[in-house]
Coordinates of C-alpha atoms in Angstrom, one line a residue:
X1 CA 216.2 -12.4 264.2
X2 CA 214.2 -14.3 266.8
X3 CA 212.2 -16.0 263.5
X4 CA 215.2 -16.9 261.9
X5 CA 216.4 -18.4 265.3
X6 CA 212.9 -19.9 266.1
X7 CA 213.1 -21.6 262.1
X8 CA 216.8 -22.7 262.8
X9 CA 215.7 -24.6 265.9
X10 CA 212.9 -26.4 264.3
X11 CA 215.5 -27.9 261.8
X12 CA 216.5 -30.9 264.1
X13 CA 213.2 -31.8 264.8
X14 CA 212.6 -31.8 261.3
X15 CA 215.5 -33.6 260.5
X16 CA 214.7 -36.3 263.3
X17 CA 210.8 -36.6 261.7
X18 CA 211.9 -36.9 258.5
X19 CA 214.5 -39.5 259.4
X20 CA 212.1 -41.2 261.5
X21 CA 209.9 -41.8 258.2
X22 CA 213.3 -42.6 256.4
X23 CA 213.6 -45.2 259.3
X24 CA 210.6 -46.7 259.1
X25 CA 209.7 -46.8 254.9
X26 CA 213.5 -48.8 254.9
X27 CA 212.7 -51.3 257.5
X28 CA 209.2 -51.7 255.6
X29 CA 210.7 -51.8 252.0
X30 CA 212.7 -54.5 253.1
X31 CA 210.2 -56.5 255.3
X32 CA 208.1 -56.8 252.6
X33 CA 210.6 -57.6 249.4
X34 CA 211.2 -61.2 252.3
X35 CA 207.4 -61.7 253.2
X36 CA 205.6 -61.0 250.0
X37 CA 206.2 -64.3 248.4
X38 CA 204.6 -66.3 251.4
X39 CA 202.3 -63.3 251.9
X40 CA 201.0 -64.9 248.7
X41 CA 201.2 -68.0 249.1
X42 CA 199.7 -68.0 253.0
X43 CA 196.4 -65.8 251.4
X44 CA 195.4 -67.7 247.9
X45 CA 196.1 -71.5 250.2
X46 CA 193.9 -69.9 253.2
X47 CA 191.5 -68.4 251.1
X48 CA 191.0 -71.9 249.3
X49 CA 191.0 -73.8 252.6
X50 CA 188.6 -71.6 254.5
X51 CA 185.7 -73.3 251.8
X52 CA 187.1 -77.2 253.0
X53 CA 183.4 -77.9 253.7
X54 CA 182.0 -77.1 250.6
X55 CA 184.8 -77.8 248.8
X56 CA 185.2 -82.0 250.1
X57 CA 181.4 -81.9 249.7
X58 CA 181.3 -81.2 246.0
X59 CA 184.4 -82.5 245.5
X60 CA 183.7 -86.6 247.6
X61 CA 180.3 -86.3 246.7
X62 CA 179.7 -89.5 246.6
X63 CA 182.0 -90.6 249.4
X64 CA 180.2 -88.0 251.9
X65 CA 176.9 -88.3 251.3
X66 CA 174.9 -91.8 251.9
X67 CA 173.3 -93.1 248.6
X68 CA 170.4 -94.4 250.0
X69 CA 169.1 -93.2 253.7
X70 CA 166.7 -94.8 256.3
X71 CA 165.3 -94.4 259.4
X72 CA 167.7 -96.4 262.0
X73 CA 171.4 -96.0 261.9
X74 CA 173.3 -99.6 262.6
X75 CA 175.5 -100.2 265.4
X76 CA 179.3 -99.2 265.6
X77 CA 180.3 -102.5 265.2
X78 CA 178.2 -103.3 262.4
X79 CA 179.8 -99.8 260.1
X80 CA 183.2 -101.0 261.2
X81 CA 182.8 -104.9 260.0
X82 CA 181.8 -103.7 257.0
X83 CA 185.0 -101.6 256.9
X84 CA 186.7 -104.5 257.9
X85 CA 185.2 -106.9 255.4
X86 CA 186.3 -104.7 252.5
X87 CA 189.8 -104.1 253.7
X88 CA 191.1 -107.0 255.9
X89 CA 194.0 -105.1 256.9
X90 CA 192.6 -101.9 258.3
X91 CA 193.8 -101.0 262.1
X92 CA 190.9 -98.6 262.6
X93 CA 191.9 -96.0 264.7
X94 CA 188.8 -93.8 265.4
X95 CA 185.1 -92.9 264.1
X96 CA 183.3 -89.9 263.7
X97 CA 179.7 -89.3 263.9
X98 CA 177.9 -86.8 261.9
X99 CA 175.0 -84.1 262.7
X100 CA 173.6 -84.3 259.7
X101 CA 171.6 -87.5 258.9
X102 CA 172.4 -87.5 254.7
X103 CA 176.6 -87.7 255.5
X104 CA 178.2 -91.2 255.8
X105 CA 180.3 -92.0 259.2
X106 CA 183.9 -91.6 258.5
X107 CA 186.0 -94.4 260.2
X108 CA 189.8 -93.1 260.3
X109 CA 192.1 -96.4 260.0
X110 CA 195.7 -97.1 259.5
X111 CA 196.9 -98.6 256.6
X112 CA 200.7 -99.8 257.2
X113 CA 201.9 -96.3 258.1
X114 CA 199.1 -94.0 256.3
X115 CA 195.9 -92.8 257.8
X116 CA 192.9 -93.1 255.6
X117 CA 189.7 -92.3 256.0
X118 CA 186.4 -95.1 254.9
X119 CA 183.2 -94.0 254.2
X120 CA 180.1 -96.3 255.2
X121 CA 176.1 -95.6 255.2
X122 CA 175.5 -95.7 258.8
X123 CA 172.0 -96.8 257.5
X124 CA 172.6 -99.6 255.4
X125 CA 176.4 -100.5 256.0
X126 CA 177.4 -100.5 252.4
X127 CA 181.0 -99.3 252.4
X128 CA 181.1 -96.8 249.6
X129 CA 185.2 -96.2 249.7
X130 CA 188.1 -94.6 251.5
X131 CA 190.4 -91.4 251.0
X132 CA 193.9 -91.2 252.2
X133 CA 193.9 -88.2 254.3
X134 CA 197.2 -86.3 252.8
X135 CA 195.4 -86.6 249.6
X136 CA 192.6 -84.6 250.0
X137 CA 192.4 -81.3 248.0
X138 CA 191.8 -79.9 251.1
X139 CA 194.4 -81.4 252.8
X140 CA 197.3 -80.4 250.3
X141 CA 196.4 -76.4 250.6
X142 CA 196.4 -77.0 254.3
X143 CA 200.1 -78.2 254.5
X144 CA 201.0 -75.0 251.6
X145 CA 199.1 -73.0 254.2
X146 CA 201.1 -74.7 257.3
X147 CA 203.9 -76.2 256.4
X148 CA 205.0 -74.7 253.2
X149 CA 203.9 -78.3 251.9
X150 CA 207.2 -79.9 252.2
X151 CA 206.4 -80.0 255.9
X152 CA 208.9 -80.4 258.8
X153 CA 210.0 -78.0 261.8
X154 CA 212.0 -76.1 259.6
X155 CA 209.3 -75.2 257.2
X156 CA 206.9 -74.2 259.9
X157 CA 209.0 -72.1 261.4
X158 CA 209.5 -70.4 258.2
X159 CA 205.9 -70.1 258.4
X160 CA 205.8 -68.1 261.5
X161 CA 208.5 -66.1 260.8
X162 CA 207.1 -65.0 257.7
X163 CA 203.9 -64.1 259.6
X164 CA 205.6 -62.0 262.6
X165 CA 207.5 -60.1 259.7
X166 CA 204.0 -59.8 258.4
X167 CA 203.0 -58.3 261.6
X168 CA 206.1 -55.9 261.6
X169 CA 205.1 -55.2 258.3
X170 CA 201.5 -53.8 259.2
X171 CA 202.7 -52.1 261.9
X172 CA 205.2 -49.9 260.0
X173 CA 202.8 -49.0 257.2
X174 CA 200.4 -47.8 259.6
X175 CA 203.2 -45.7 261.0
X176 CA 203.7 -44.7 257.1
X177 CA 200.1 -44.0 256.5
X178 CA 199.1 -42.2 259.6
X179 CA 198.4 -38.3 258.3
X180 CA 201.3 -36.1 259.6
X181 CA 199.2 -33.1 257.9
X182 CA 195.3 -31.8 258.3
X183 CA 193.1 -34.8 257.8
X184 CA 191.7 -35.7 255.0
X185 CA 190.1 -38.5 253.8
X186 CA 192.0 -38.7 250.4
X187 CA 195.3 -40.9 250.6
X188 CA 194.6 -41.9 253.8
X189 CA 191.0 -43.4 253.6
X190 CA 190.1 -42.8 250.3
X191 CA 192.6 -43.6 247.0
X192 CA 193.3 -40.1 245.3
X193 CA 192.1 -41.3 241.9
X194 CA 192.9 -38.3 239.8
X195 CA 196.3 -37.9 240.8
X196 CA 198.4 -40.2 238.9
X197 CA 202.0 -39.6 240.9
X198 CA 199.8 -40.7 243.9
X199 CA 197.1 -43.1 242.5
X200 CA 199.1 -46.0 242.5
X201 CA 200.5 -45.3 246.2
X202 CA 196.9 -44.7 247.6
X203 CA 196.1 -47.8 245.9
X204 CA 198.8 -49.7 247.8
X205 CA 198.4 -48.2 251.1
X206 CA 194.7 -47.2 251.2
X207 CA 193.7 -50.9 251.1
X208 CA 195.8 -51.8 253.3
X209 CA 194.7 -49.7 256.0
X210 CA 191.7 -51.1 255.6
X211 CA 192.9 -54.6 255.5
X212 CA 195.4 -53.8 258.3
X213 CA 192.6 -54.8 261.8
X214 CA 191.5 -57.6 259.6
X215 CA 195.5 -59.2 259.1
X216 CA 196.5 -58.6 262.8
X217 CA 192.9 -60.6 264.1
X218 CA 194.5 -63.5 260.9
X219 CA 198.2 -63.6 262.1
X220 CA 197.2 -63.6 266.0
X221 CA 194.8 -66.3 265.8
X222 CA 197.4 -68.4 263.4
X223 CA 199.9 -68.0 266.0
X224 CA 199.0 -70.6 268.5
X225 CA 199.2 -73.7 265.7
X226 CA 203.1 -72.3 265.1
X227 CA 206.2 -74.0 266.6
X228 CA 208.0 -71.7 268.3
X229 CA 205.1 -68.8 269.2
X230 CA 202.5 -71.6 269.6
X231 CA 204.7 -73.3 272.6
X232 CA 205.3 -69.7 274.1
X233 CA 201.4 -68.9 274.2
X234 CA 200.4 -72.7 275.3
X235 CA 203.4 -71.8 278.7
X236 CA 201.8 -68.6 279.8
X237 CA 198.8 -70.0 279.6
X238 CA 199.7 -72.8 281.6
X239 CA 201.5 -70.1 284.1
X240 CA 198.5 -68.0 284.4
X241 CA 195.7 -70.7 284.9
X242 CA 194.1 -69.6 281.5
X243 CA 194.5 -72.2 279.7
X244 CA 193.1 -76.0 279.9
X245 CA 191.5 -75.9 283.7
X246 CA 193.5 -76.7 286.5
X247 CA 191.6 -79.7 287.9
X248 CA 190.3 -81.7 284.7
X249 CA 189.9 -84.6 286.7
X250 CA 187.0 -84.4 288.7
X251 CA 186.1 -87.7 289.5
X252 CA 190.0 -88.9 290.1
X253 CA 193.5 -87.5 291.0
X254 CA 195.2 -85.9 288.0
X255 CA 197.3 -88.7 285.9
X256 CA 201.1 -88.4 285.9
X257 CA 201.4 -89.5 282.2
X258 CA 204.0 -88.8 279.3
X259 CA 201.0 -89.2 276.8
X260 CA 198.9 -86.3 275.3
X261 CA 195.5 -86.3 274.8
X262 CA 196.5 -85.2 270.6
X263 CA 198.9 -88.6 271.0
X264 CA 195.9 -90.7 271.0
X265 CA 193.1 -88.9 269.8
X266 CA 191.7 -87.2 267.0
X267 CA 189.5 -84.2 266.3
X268 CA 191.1 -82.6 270.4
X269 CA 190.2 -78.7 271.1
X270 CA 193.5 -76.8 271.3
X271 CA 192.9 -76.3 274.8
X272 CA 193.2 -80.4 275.7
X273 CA 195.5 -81.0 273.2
X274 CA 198.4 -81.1 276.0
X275 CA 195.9 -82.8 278.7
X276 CA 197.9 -86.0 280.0
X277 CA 195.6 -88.8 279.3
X278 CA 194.4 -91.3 282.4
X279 CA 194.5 -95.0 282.4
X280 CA 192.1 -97.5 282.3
X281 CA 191.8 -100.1 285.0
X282 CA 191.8 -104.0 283.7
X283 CA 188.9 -106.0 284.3
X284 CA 188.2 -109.2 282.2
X285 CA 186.2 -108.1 280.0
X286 CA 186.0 -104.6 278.3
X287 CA 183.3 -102.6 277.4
X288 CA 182.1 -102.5 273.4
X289 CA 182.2 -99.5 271.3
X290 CA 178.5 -98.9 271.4
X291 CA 178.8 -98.8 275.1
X292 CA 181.0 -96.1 274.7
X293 CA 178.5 -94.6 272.2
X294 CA 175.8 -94.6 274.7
X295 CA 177.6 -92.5 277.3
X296 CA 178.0 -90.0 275.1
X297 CA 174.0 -90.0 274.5
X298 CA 173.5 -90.3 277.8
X299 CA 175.4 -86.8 278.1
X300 CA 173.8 -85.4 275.4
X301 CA 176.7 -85.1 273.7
X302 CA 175.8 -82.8 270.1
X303 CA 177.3 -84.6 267.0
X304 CA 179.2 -84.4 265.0
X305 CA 182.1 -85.9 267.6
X306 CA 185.3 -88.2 267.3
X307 CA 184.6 -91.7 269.5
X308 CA 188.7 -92.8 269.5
X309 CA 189.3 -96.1 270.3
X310 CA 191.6 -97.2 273.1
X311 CA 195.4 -98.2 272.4
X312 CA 196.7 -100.8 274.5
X313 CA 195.8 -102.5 278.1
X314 CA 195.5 -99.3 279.9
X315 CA 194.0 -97.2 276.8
X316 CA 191.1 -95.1 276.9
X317 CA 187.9 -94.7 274.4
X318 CA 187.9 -90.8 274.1
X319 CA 185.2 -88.4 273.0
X320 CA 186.2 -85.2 271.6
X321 CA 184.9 -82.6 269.4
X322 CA 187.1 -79.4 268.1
X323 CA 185.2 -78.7 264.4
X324 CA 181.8 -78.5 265.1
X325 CA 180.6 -75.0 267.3
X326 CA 183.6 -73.8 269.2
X327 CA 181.5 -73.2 272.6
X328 CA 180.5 -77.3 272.3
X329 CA 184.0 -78.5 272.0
X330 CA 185.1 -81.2 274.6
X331 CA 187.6 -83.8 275.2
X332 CA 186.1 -87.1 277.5
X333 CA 188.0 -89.8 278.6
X334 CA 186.5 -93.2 279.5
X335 CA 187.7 -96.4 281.1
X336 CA 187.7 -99.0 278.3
X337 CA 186.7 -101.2 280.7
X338 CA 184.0 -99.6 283.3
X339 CA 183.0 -97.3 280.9
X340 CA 183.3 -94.4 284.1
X341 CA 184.0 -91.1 282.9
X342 CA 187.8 -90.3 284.0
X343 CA 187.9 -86.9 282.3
X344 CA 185.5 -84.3 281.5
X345 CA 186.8 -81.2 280.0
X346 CA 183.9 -78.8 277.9
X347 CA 184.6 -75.6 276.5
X348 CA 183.3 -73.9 279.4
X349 CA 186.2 -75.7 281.7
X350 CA 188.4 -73.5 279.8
X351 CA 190.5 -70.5 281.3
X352 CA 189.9 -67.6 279.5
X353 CA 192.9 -67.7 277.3
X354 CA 192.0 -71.1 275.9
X355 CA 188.5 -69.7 275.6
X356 CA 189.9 -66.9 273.2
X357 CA 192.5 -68.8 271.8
X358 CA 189.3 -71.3 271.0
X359 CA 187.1 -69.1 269.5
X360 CA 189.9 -67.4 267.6
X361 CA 191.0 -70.7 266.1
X362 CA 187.6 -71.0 264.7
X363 CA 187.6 -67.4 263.4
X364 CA 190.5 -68.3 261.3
X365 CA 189.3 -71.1 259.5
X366 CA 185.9 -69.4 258.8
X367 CA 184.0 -71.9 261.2
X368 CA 183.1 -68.8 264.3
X369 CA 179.7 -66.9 262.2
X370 CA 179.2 -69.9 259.1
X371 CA 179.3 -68.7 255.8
X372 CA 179.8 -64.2 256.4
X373 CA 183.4 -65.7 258.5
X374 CA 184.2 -67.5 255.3
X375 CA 183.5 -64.6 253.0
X376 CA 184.6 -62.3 255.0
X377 CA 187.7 -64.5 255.6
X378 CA 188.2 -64.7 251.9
X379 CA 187.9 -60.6 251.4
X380 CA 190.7 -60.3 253.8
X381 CA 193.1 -62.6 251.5
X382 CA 191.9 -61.3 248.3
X383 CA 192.9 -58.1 249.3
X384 CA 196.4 -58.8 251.0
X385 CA 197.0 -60.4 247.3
X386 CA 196.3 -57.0 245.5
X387 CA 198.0 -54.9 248.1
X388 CA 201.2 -57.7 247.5
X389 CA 201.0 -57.3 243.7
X390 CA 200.2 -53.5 243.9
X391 CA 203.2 -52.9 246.5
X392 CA 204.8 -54.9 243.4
X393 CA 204.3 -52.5 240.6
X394 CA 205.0 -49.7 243.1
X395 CA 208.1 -50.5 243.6
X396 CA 208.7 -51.6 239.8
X397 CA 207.3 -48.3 238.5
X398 CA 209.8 -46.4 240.8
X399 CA 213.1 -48.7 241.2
X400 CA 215.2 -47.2 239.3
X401 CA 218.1 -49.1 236.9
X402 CA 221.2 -49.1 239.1
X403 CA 220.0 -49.9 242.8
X404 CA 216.8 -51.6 245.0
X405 CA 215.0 -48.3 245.3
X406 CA 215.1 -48.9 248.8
X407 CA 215.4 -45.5 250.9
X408 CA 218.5 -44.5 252.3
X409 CA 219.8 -44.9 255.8
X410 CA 218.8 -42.5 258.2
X411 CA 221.5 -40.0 259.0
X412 CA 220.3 -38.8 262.3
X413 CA 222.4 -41.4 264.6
X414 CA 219.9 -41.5 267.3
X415 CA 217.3 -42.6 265.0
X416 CA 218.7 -45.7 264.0
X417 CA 219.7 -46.8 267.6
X418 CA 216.2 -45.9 268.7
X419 CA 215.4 -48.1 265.8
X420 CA 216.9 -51.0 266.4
X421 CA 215.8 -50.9 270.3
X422 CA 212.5 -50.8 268.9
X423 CA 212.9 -53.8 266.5
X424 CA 214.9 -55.7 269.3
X425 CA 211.7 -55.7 271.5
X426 CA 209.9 -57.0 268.3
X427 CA 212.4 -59.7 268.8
X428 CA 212.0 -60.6 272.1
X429 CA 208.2 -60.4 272.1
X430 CA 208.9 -63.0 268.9
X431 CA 212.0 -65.5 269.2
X432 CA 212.3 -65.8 265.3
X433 CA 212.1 -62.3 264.8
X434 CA 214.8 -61.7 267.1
X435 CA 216.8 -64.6 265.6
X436 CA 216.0 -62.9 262.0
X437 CA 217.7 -59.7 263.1
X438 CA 220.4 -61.3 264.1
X439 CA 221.6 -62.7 261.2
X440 CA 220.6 -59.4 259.6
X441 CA 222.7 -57.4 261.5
X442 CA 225.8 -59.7 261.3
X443 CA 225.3 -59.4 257.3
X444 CA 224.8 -55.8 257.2
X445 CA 228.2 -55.6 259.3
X446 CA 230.7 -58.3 257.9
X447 CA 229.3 -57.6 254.1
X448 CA 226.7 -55.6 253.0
X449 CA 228.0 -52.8 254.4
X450 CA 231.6 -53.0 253.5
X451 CA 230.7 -54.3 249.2
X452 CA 230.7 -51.2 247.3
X453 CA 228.4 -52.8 245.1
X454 CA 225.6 -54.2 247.7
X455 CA 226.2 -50.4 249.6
X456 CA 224.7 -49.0 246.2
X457 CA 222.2 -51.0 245.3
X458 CA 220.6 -51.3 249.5
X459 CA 221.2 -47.9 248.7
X460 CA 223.5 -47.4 252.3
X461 CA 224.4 -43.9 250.9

């Protein structure tokens, strides 16, 4: 009698695991029919654009590389006439200076409302043509990767939410994986290849165990470029004193200005992106753009780095480097007049959140370790494509005719509020999220839930 009473009593708990699972596998199924598609779409663009060096390399060949090389590189002044000479119109904007003695010098420039990009042997001056920057191969995988490619605040917060479902996503198959039984390495680190009922699972969920540390690290470090996540990280560190250093004005009082440093500069670390920019002090006369070169010499500044020219009366020339090494990025600001340095700001001015968020940035686009990052990089999105398309098939090969194949709804009332608690705290931690659910919970309450037909095939009972 006291076994049969002993069994009896283990029948809630067993109820409550299983509809914990039941929980979980429902919120998962339905995560990842949403996110798959840009699951797909975010890996094969990322994967493409982690190569953008070797890719614009072979691909502008002949724009990037100088035809003929020599042992002096002409003055600023002299690249840009030539720019000038062979498009009268160009507003140029900015130029960047290579590290490596065979490229050209890119000199960005406006072009009524477009930015392009000319390309001039810094040897010989030959101007030897210009890109328009949206154009670039690279460019269009990098607005599919951001933006969805149609662009806009609505398409990058699509972006983001699709990567905090993502998240969710990895989170709750872990929670599916994890062994509830004696360990063993087969269907949990190893596919169970002779079983064919659970080859194809162990083939979906084995992988993406594995994958699981690597697409965490991917969607973290993507985070701080989004709209609504990337504002919320860029505040606390702001709050905390982690982020861009509190005094990043040494030689003056910090400038009460509405403009950015990203307003009038190009190639700015994330960390000064948000940096309000000083003013310059009118003189007369104005110092040239190879005075401007020469401080940065003098400071030993390593190439390759952005020289920005100023914008207006008060404008600044500003040096800044974000693509090169991630520990030798810096944002300088000079007087366009005096040529004195009114802002210094090197990676090691950082707060430690900046310095993370820096080095993370990098990671993501393969640029933190050189060419293992990018392969490793492209691993990680090869395999988030076959767990997408094998999570496909699964779910093909066991859906069956009349509804989603989804798991029922748990039974055990406790369950599902302790699920939603758990999923509102998801949405608090991430504001789309928590928008997400609730339009998801005011459709599952004014109609999916009350249609016969969308009960059945969400499979409700």
């Amino acid at each position: 009698m006291e076994a049969v009473k002993l069994k009896q009593d283990n029948v809630p708990n067993k109820n409550k695991s299983a509809g914990w699972k039941q929980t979980i596998w429902r919120w998962h199924f339905f995560a990842g029919i949403l996110v798959a598609p840009f699951v797909l779409i975010l890996a094969i663009s990322g994967g493409v654009y982690l190569f953008k060096p070797q890719i614009e390399s072979m691909v502008y060949n002949d724009l990037y590389y100088v035809k003929e090389s020599g042992e002096a590189e002409l003055s600023i002044s002299k690249q840009i006439d030539s720019v000038k000479l062979a498009l009268p119109s160009a507003m140029v904007t900015s130029i960047q200076l290579q590290a490596d003695d065979r490229k050209t010098t890119q000199i960005n420039y406006m072009d009524g409302e477009a930015m392009r990009t000319a390309y001039v042997n810094p040897y010989t001056g030959e101007y030897q043509g210009s890109l328009a920057n949206e154009q670039k191969v690279t460019e269009i995988f990098r607005r599919i990767h951001g933006e969805l490619f149609v662009g806009g605040t609505a398409a990058n917060y699509l972006v983001e939410l699709a990567a905090c479902w993502t998240l969710i996503l990895v989170i709750t198959g872990l929670y599916l994986w994890w062994p509830r039984k004696k360990s063993s390495i087969w269907g949990t680190i190893i596919p169970r290849w002779r079983n064919k009922k659970l080859r194809l699972r162990d083939l979906h969920a084995v992988p993406a165990f594995w994958l699981s540390f690597f697409t965490i690290i991917l969607i973290l470090t993507g985070l701080p470029w989004s709209g609504v996540m990337g504002e919320q990280i860029n505040r606390l560190a702001t709050a905390t004193n982690s982020g861009y250093p509190a005094f990043a004005y040494p030689f003056m009082g910090a400038p009460e200005s509405p403009i950015k440093a990203t307003d009038v500069a190009d190639d700015v670390p994330w960390a000064s992106e948000n940096l309000a920019v000083p003013a310059s002090s009118p003189t007369p006369t104005p110092i040239s753009m190879e005075d401007a070169s020469h401080v940065a010499s003098f400071m030993e500044l390593p190439r390759p780095y952005t020289l920005s020219l100023p914008r207006g009366e008060t404008g600044v020339y500003t040096l800044s480097s974000s693509h090169g090494v991630p520990t030798e990025s810096f944002t300088i600001h000079l007087d366009q007049y005096s040529g004195n340095v009114l802002s210094d700001v090197r990676y090691d001015d950082f707060g430690i959140m900046a310095k993370a968020i820096t080095l993370g940035i990098a990671l993501h686009e393969g640029r933190l370790f050189g060419l293992p990052n990018q392969l490793i990089g492209l691993l990680v999105c090869i395999g988030l494509i076959f767990v997408v398309l094998s999570a496909l098939v699964l779910w093909r090969k066991r859906k069956p005719e009349k509804h989603s194949g989804a798991p029922t709804t748990a039974r055990t009332k406790s369950v599902t509020i302790s699920a939603w608690v758990i999923m509102v705290l998801f949405g608090l931690l991430m504001p789309l999220v928590g928008a997400s659910l609730i339009i998801v919970f005011l459709l599952d309450r004014i109609l999916l839930s009350r249609w016969s037909i969308t009960r059945k095939w969400l499979q409700y009972d």
